[in-house]
Amino acid sequence: GALSVAREEVVDRLLYVSPGAGEARCHESDIPFYASQDRVVLGQNRLVLRSGPSYTEECAQCAVRELKQFLEETALAPEDIDLILPSQSPPGLAAETGKIMGLADKVVDVESRFGHVHTAGIGIALDCAVADGRFGKARNVLFLAAGAGITVTLALYRNIW
């Protein structure tokens, strides 16, 4: 759960919110995608995490929710976004988020070209977009990453010509 270290109390704004039900959940056992994960601790304290089939969908739903809020706060509409440079973790996140938002053609896909590059995907996507000229033509470029927890990070770069 999201506990304050100093006071050992729940910090509501840090809790996972279920995309479907909209409910805040405090414990891993209450979050569906954790139930389908297989966690294996190997020597040297290395953790191997195998996510279930719903994890990418859960990440995409969280990304969509945050993206909609982000667009509202920045007074932008989805069609104002010219390019999306996503992390590639979890695999399929970029494609699924783009599809749900109707922005699939704006997503720089590096997964089909380079395979699963995990969090290096944003840097590789930027390099590809610069190399093929899309970055220079784009006014509003959205950087999108999702990670453990589920945490979604968004940043907007505006090209000013």
mmCIF file with all atom_site columns, C-alpha atoms in Angstrom:
data_model
loop_
_atom_site.group_PDB
_atom_site.id
_atom_site.type_symbol
_atom_site.label_atom_id
_atom_site.label_alt_id
_atom_site.label_comp_id
_atom_site.label_asym_id
_atom_site.label_entity_id
_atom_site.label_seq_id
_atom_site.pdbx_PDB_ins_code
_atom_site.Cartn_x
_atom_site.Cartn_y
_atom_site.Cartn_z
_atom_site.occupancy
_atom_site.B_iso_or_equiv
_atom_site.pdbx_formal_charge
_atom_site.auth_seq_id
_atom_site.auth_comp_id
_atom_site.auth_asym_id
_atom_site.auth_atom_id
_atom_site.pdbx_PDB_model_num
ATOM 1   C CA . GLY A 1 1   ? 0.000   0.000   0.000   1.00 0.00 ? 1   GLY A CA 1
ATOM 2   C CA . ALA A 1 2   ? 0.948   3.670   0.005   1.00 0.00 ? 2   ALA A CA 1
ATOM 3   C CA . LEU A 1 3   ? 1.959   4.274   3.600   1.00 0.00 ? 3   LEU A CA 1
ATOM 4   C CA . SER A 1 4   ? 3.651   7.316   5.037   1.00 0.00 ? 4   SER A CA 1
ATOM 5   C CA . VAL A 1 5   ? 7.013   6.159   6.344   1.00 0.00 ? 5   VAL A CA 1
ATOM 6   C CA . ALA A 1 6   ? 7.053   8.719   9.145   1.00 0.00 ? 6   ALA A CA 1
ATOM 7   C CA . ARG A 1 7   ? 3.564   8.087   10.510  1.00 0.00 ? 7   ARG A CA 1
ATOM 8   C CA . GLU A 1 8   ? 2.674   4.641   9.153   1.00 0.00 ? 8   GLU A CA 1
ATOM 9   C CA . GLU A 1 9   ? -0.623  5.948   7.809   1.00 0.00 ? 9   GLU A CA 1
ATOM 10  C CA . VAL A 1 10  ? -2.267  5.644   4.403   1.00 0.00 ? 10  VAL A CA 1
ATOM 11  C CA . VAL A 1 11  ? -1.637  8.512   1.968   1.00 0.00 ? 11  VAL A CA 1
ATOM 12  C CA . ASP A 1 12  ? -4.859  8.510   -0.070  1.00 0.00 ? 12  ASP A CA 1
ATOM 13  C CA . ARG A 1 13  ? -3.524  10.478  -3.044  1.00 0.00 ? 13  ARG A CA 1
ATOM 14  C CA . LEU A 1 14  ? -0.859  7.795   -3.637  1.00 0.00 ? 14  LEU A CA 1
ATOM 15  C CA . LEU A 1 15  ? -3.228  4.828   -3.764  1.00 0.00 ? 15  LEU A CA 1
ATOM 16  C CA . TYR A 1 16  ? -3.843  2.850   -6.931  1.00 0.00 ? 16  TYR A CA 1
ATOM 17  C CA . VAL A 1 17  ? -7.232  3.693   -8.451  1.00 0.00 ? 17  VAL A CA 1
ATOM 18  C CA . SER A 1 18  ? -8.936  0.937   -10.411 1.00 0.00 ? 18  SER A CA 1
ATOM 19  C CA . PRO A 1 19  ? -9.671  2.210   -13.956 1.00 0.00 ? 19  PRO A CA 1
ATOM 20  C CA . GLY A 1 20  ? -12.928 0.257   -14.260 1.00 0.00 ? 20  GLY A CA 1
ATOM 21  C CA . ALA A 1 21  ? -14.458 0.801   -10.836 1.00 0.00 ? 21  ALA A CA 1
ATOM 22  C CA . GLY A 1 22  ? -12.688 4.033   -9.901  1.00 0.00 ? 22  GLY A CA 1
ATOM 23  C CA . GLU A 1 23  ? -12.013 2.673   -6.417  1.00 0.00 ? 23  GLU A CA 1
ATOM 24  C CA . ALA A 1 24  ? -8.826  3.414   -4.477  1.00 0.00 ? 24  ALA A CA 1
ATOM 25  C CA . ARG A 1 25  ? -7.066  0.221   -3.405  1.00 0.00 ? 25  ARG A CA 1
ATOM 26  C CA . CYS A 1 26  ? -4.501  0.011   -0.645  1.00 0.00 ? 26  CYS A CA 1
ATOM 27  C CA . HIS A 1 27  ? -3.172  -3.553  -0.716  1.00 0.00 ? 27  HIS A CA 1
ATOM 28  C CA . GLU A 1 28  ? -1.547  -5.580  -3.511  1.00 0.00 ? 28  GLU A CA 1
ATOM 29  C CA . SER A 1 29  ? -4.028  -8.377  -2.884  1.00 0.00 ? 29  SER A CA 1
ATOM 30  C CA . ASP A 1 30  ? -6.846  -5.951  -3.857  1.00 0.00 ? 30  ASP A CA 1
ATOM 31  C CA . ILE A 1 31  ? -5.296  -5.087  -7.248  1.00 0.00 ? 31  ILE A CA 1
ATOM 32  C CA . PRO A 1 32  ? -6.287  -7.609  -9.958  1.00 0.00 ? 32  PRO A CA 1
ATOM 33  C CA . PHE A 1 33  ? -3.155  -7.505  -12.129 1.00 0.00 ? 33  PHE A CA 1
ATOM 34  C CA . TYR A 1 34  ? -0.888  -8.303  -9.172  1.00 0.00 ? 34  TYR A CA 1
ATOM 35  C CA . ALA A 1 35  ? -2.826  -11.530 -8.638  1.00 0.00 ? 35  ALA A CA 1
ATOM 36  C CA . SER A 1 36  ? -1.659  -12.800 -12.046 1.00 0.00 ? 36  SER A CA 1
ATOM 37  C CA . GLN A 1 37  ? 2.009   -11.951 -11.473 1.00 0.00 ? 37  GLN A CA 1
ATOM 38  C CA . ASP A 1 38  ? 4.616   -14.556 -10.718 1.00 0.00 ? 38  ASP A CA 1
ATOM 39  C CA . ARG A 1 39  ? 7.467   -13.159 -8.600  1.00 0.00 ? 39  ARG A CA 1
ATOM 40  C CA . VAL A 1 40  ? 10.655  -15.172 -8.309  1.00 0.00 ? 40  VAL A CA 1
ATOM 41  C CA . VAL A 1 41  ? 13.647  -14.054 -6.254  1.00 0.00 ? 41  VAL A CA 1
ATOM 42  C CA . LEU A 1 42  ? 16.928  -15.442 -7.528  1.00 0.00 ? 42  LEU A CA 1
ATOM 43  C CA . GLY A 1 43  ? 20.467  -15.265 -6.190  1.00 0.00 ? 43  GLY A CA 1
ATOM 44  C CA . GLN A 1 44  ? 22.085  -11.826 -5.759  1.00 0.00 ? 44  GLN A CA 1
ATOM 45  C CA . ASN A 1 45  ? 18.624  -10.441 -4.829  1.00 0.00 ? 45  ASN A CA 1
ATOM 46  C CA . ARG A 1 46  ? 17.491  -10.292 -8.455  1.00 0.00 ? 46  ARG A CA 1
ATOM 47  C CA . LEU A 1 47  ? 13.725  -10.247 -8.873  1.00 0.00 ? 47  LEU A CA 1
ATOM 48  C CA . VAL A 1 48  ? 12.112  -11.741 -11.962 1.00 0.00 ? 48  VAL A CA 1
ATOM 49  C CA . LEU A 1 49  ? 8.573   -10.518 -12.470 1.00 0.00 ? 49  LEU A CA 1
ATOM 50  C CA . ARG A 1 50  ? 6.227   -12.147 -14.942 1.00 0.00 ? 50  ARG A CA 1
ATOM 51  C CA . SER A 1 51  ? 3.094   -10.095 -15.452 1.00 0.00 ? 51  SER A CA 1
ATOM 52  C CA . GLY A 1 52  ? -0.242  -11.583 -16.349 1.00 0.00 ? 52  GLY A CA 1
ATOM 53  C CA . PRO A 1 53  ? -2.209  -10.756 -19.485 1.00 0.00 ? 53  PRO A CA 1
ATOM 54  C CA . SER A 1 54  ? -4.203  -7.925  -17.884 1.00 0.00 ? 54  SER A CA 1
ATOM 55  C CA . TYR A 1 55  ? -1.146  -5.869  -16.833 1.00 0.00 ? 55  TYR A CA 1
ATOM 56  C CA . THR A 1 56  ? -0.663  -4.106  -20.181 1.00 0.00 ? 56  THR A CA 1
ATOM 57  C CA . GLU A 1 57  ? -4.379  -3.333  -20.341 1.00 0.00 ? 57  GLU A CA 1
ATOM 58  C CA . GLU A 1 58  ? -4.324  -1.956  -16.775 1.00 0.00 ? 58  GLU A CA 1
ATOM 59  C CA . CYS A 1 59  ? -1.279  0.206   -17.612 1.00 0.00 ? 59  CYS A CA 1
ATOM 60  C CA . ALA A 1 60  ? -2.979  1.476   -20.779 1.00 0.00 ? 60  ALA A CA 1
ATOM 61  C CA . GLN A 1 61  ? -6.158  2.337   -18.867 1.00 0.00 ? 61  GLN A CA 1
ATOM 62  C CA . CYS A 1 62  ? -4.120  4.247   -16.279 1.00 0.00 ? 62  CYS A CA 1
ATOM 63  C CA . ALA A 1 63  ? -2.172  5.993   -19.062 1.00 0.00 ? 63  ALA A CA 1
ATOM 64  C CA . VAL A 1 64  ? -5.412  6.972   -20.816 1.00 0.00 ? 64  VAL A CA 1
ATOM 65  C CA . ARG A 1 65  ? -6.900  8.323   -17.580 1.00 0.00 ? 65  ARG A CA 1
ATOM 66  C CA . GLU A 1 66  ? -3.790  10.395  -16.866 1.00 0.00 ? 66  GLU A CA 1
ATOM 67  C CA . LEU A 1 67  ? -3.492  11.512  -20.490 1.00 0.00 ? 67  LEU A CA 1
ATOM 68  C CA . LYS A 1 68  ? -7.093  12.768  -20.523 1.00 0.00 ? 68  LYS A CA 1
ATOM 69  C CA . GLN A 1 69  ? -6.475  14.706  -17.291 1.00 0.00 ? 69  GLN A CA 1
ATOM 70  C CA . PHE A 1 70  ? -3.171  16.038  -18.654 1.00 0.00 ? 70  PHE A CA 1
ATOM 71  C CA . LEU A 1 71  ? -4.836  17.245  -21.861 1.00 0.00 ? 71  LEU A CA 1
ATOM 72  C CA . GLU A 1 72  ? -7.590  18.916  -19.875 1.00 0.00 ? 72  GLU A CA 1
ATOM 73  C CA . GLU A 1 73  ? -5.080  20.701  -17.623 1.00 0.00 ? 73  GLU A CA 1
ATOM 74  C CA . THR A 1 74  ? -3.061  21.907  -20.626 1.00 0.00 ? 74  THR A CA 1
ATOM 75  C CA . ALA A 1 75  ? -6.179  22.922  -22.614 1.00 0.00 ? 75  ALA A CA 1
ATOM 76  C CA . LEU A 1 76  ? -5.241  20.565  -25.450 1.00 0.00 ? 76  LEU A CA 1
ATOM 77  C CA . ALA A 1 77  ? -7.411  18.107  -27.364 1.00 0.00 ? 77  ALA A CA 1
ATOM 78  C CA . PRO A 1 78  ? -6.137  14.678  -28.434 1.00 0.00 ? 78  PRO A CA 1
ATOM 79  C CA . GLU A 1 79  ? -5.890  15.897  -32.042 1.00 0.00 ? 79  GLU A CA 1
ATOM 80  C CA . ASP A 1 80  ? -3.461  18.631  -30.888 1.00 0.00 ? 80  ASP A CA 1
ATOM 81  C CA . ILE A 1 81  ? -0.859  15.963  -30.114 1.00 0.00 ? 81  ILE A CA 1
ATOM 82  C CA . ASP A 1 82  ? 1.348   15.471  -33.168 1.00 0.00 ? 82  ASP A CA 1
ATOM 83  C CA . LEU A 1 83  ? 3.682   12.782  -31.874 1.00 0.00 ? 83  LEU A CA 1
ATOM 84  C CA . ILE A 1 84  ? 3.849   10.372  -28.926 1.00 0.00 ? 84  ILE A CA 1
ATOM 85  C CA . LEU A 1 85  ? 7.233   9.081   -27.766 1.00 0.00 ? 85  LEU A CA 1
ATOM 86  C CA . PRO A 1 86  ? 6.422   6.216   -25.386 1.00 0.00 ? 86  PRO A CA 1
ATOM 87  C CA . SER A 1 87  ? 8.337   3.881   -23.166 1.00 0.00 ? 87  SER A CA 1
ATOM 88  C CA . GLN A 1 88  ? 7.913   0.329   -24.395 1.00 0.00 ? 88  GLN A CA 1
ATOM 89  C CA . SER A 1 89  ? 7.222   -1.096  -20.986 1.00 0.00 ? 89  SER A CA 1
ATOM 90  C CA . PRO A 1 90  ? 5.126   -3.059  -20.603 1.00 0.00 ? 90  PRO A CA 1
ATOM 91  C CA . PRO A 1 91  ? 5.189   -4.496  -24.128 1.00 0.00 ? 91  PRO A CA 1
ATOM 92  C CA . GLY A 1 92  ? 2.146   -3.298  -26.058 1.00 0.00 ? 92  GLY A CA 1
ATOM 93  C CA . LEU A 1 93  ? 1.527   -0.232  -23.854 1.00 0.00 ? 93  LEU A CA 1
ATOM 94  C CA . ALA A 1 94  ? 2.192   2.300   -26.609 1.00 0.00 ? 94  ALA A CA 1
ATOM 95  C CA . ALA A 1 95  ? -0.019  0.599   -29.171 1.00 0.00 ? 95  ALA A CA 1
ATOM 96  C CA . GLU A 1 96  ? -2.870  0.004   -26.716 1.00 0.00 ? 96  GLU A CA 1
ATOM 97  C CA . THR A 1 97  ? -2.830  3.576   -25.359 1.00 0.00 ? 97  THR A CA 1
ATOM 98  C CA . GLY A 1 98  ? -2.696  5.022   -28.878 1.00 0.00 ? 98  GLY A CA 1
ATOM 99  C CA . LYS A 1 99  ? -5.575  2.813   -29.992 1.00 0.00 ? 99  LYS A CA 1
ATOM 100 C CA . ILE A 1 100 ? -7.813  3.742   -27.052 1.00 0.00 ? 100 ILE A CA 1
ATOM 101 C CA . MET A 1 101 ? -7.145  7.473   -27.487 1.00 0.00 ? 101 MET A CA 1
ATOM 102 C CA . GLY A 1 102 ? -7.519  7.384   -31.281 1.00 0.00 ? 102 GLY A CA 1
ATOM 103 C CA . LEU A 1 103 ? -3.875  8.442   -31.651 1.00 0.00 ? 103 LEU A CA 1
ATOM 104 C CA . ALA A 1 104 ? -2.361  5.196   -32.944 1.00 0.00 ? 104 ALA A CA 1
ATOM 105 C CA . ASP A 1 105 ? -0.892  6.943   -35.999 1.00 0.00 ? 105 ASP A CA 1
ATOM 106 C CA . LYS A 1 106 ? 0.943   9.428   -33.740 1.00 0.00 ? 106 LYS A CA 1
ATOM 107 C CA . VAL A 1 107 ? 2.789   6.787   -31.678 1.00 0.00 ? 107 VAL A CA 1
ATOM 108 C CA . VAL A 1 108 ? 6.431   6.166   -32.585 1.00 0.00 ? 108 VAL A CA 1
ATOM 109 C CA . ASP A 1 109 ? 6.617   2.381   -32.544 1.00 0.00 ? 109 ASP A CA 1
ATOM 110 C CA . VAL A 1 110 ? 10.062  1.014   -31.775 1.00 0.00 ? 110 VAL A CA 1
ATOM 111 C CA . GLU A 1 111 ? 8.847   -2.320  -30.438 1.00 0.00 ? 111 GLU A CA 1
ATOM 112 C CA . SER A 1 112 ? 8.179   -3.809  -33.882 1.00 0.00 ? 112 SER A CA 1
ATOM 113 C CA . ARG A 1 113 ? 11.616  -2.698  -35.094 1.00 0.00 ? 113 ARG A CA 1
ATOM 114 C CA . PHE A 1 114 ? 13.874  -3.299  -32.082 1.00 0.00 ? 114 PHE A CA 1
ATOM 115 C CA . GLY A 1 115 ? 11.890  -5.683  -29.890 1.00 0.00 ? 115 GLY A CA 1
ATOM 116 C CA . HIS A 1 116 ? 11.223  -5.030  -26.222 1.00 0.00 ? 116 HIS A CA 1
ATOM 117 C CA . VAL A 1 117 ? 13.630  -2.258  -25.219 1.00 0.00 ? 117 VAL A CA 1
ATOM 118 C CA . HIS A 1 118 ? 11.884  -1.537  -21.913 1.00 0.00 ? 118 HIS A CA 1
ATOM 119 C CA . THR A 1 119 ? 12.376  2.010   -20.603 1.00 0.00 ? 119 THR A CA 1
ATOM 120 C CA . ALA A 1 120 ? 14.997  2.835   -23.249 1.00 0.00 ? 120 ALA A CA 1
ATOM 121 C CA . GLY A 1 121 ? 12.032  3.090   -25.617 1.00 0.00 ? 121 GLY A CA 1
ATOM 122 C CA . ILE A 1 122 ? 11.585  6.831   -25.099 1.00 0.00 ? 122 ILE A CA 1
ATOM 123 C CA . GLY A 1 123 ? 15.166  7.608   -26.105 1.00 0.00 ? 123 GLY A CA 1
ATOM 124 C CA . ILE A 1 124 ? 15.030  5.229   -29.061 1.00 0.00 ? 124 ILE A CA 1
ATOM 125 C CA . ALA A 1 125 ? 11.652  6.664   -30.163 1.00 0.00 ? 125 ALA A CA 1
ATOM 126 C CA . LEU A 1 126 ? 13.097  10.186  -29.986 1.00 0.00 ? 126 LEU A CA 1
ATOM 127 C CA . ASP A 1 127 ? 16.103  9.154   -32.066 1.00 0.00 ? 127 ASP A CA 1
ATOM 128 C CA . CYS A 1 128 ? 13.844  7.509   -34.681 1.00 0.00 ? 128 CYS A CA 1
ATOM 129 C CA . ALA A 1 129 ? 11.516  10.539  -34.833 1.00 0.00 ? 129 ALA A CA 1
ATOM 130 C CA . VAL A 1 130 ? 14.442  12.940  -35.269 1.00 0.00 ? 130 VAL A CA 1
ATOM 131 C CA . ALA A 1 131 ? 16.034  10.717  -37.919 1.00 0.00 ? 131 ALA A CA 1
ATOM 132 C CA . ASP A 1 132 ? 12.868  10.369  -40.016 1.00 0.00 ? 132 ASP A CA 1
ATOM 133 C CA . GLY A 1 133 ? 11.891  14.048  -39.677 1.00 0.00 ? 133 GLY A CA 1
ATOM 134 C CA . ARG A 1 134 ? 8.689   13.595  -37.658 1.00 0.00 ? 134 ARG A CA 1
ATOM 135 C CA . PHE A 1 135 ? 10.085  15.332  -34.586 1.00 0.00 ? 135 PHE A CA 1
ATOM 136 C CA . GLY A 1 136 ? 11.012  18.481  -36.527 1.00 0.00 ? 136 GLY A CA 1
ATOM 137 C CA . LYS A 1 137 ? 7.521   18.682  -38.062 1.00 0.00 ? 137 LYS A CA 1
ATOM 138 C CA . ALA A 1 138 ? 5.647   18.120  -34.790 1.00 0.00 ? 138 ALA A CA 1
ATOM 139 C CA . ARG A 1 139 ? 4.379   21.054  -32.743 1.00 0.00 ? 139 ARG A CA 1
ATOM 140 C CA . ASN A 1 140 ? 3.223   19.121  -29.648 1.00 0.00 ? 140 ASN A CA 1
ATOM 141 C CA . VAL A 1 141 ? 5.279   16.067  -28.697 1.00 0.00 ? 141 VAL A CA 1
ATOM 142 C CA . LEU A 1 142 ? 4.107   13.929  -25.789 1.00 0.00 ? 142 LEU A CA 1
ATOM 143 C CA . PHE A 1 143 ? 6.543   11.761  -23.827 1.00 0.00 ? 143 PHE A CA 1
ATOM 144 C CA . LEU A 1 144 ? 4.733   8.872   -22.098 1.00 0.00 ? 144 LEU A CA 1
ATOM 145 C CA . ALA A 1 145 ? 6.045   6.342   -19.592 1.00 0.00 ? 145 ALA A CA 1
ATOM 146 C CA . ALA A 1 146 ? 4.327   3.831   -17.337 1.00 0.00 ? 146 ALA A CA 1
ATOM 147 C CA . GLY A 1 147 ? 5.929   1.812   -14.613 1.00 0.00 ? 147 GLY A CA 1
ATOM 148 C CA . ALA A 1 148 ? 5.547   -0.090  -11.407 1.00 0.00 ? 148 ALA A CA 1
ATOM 149 C CA . GLY A 1 149 ? 2.729   0.742   -9.143  1.00 0.00 ? 149 GLY A CA 1
ATOM 150 C CA . ILE A 1 150 ? 1.171   1.651   -11.773 1.00 0.00 ? 150 ILE A CA 1
ATOM 151 C CA . THR A 1 151 ? 2.802   5.050   -12.244 1.00 0.00 ? 151 THR A CA 1
ATOM 152 C CA . VAL A 1 152 ? 2.263   7.140   -15.374 1.00 0.00 ? 152 VAL A CA 1
ATOM 153 C CA . THR A 1 153 ? 4.514   10.036  -16.321 1.00 0.00 ? 153 THR A CA 1
ATOM 154 C CA . LEU A 1 154 ? 3.724   12.502  -19.094 1.00 0.00 ? 154 LEU A CA 1
ATOM 155 C CA . ALA A 1 155 ? 5.722   15.424  -20.431 1.00 0.00 ? 155 ALA A CA 1
ATOM 156 C CA . LEU A 1 156 ? 4.829   17.781  -23.247 1.00 0.00 ? 156 LEU A CA 1
ATOM 157 C CA . TYR A 1 157 ? 7.461   19.294  -25.530 1.00 0.00 ? 157 TYR A CA 1
ATOM 158 C CA . ARG A 1 158 ? 6.334   22.176  -27.701 1.00 0.00 ? 158 ARG A CA 1
ATOM 159 C CA . ASN A 1 159 ? 8.351   22.949  -30.783 1.00 0.00 ? 159 ASN A CA 1
ATOM 160 C CA . ILE A 1 160 ? 8.413   26.696  -31.263 1.00 0.00 ? 160 ILE A CA 1
ATOM 161 C CA . TRP A 1 161 ? 9.316   27.604  -34.794 1.00 0.00 ? 161 TRP A CA 1
#
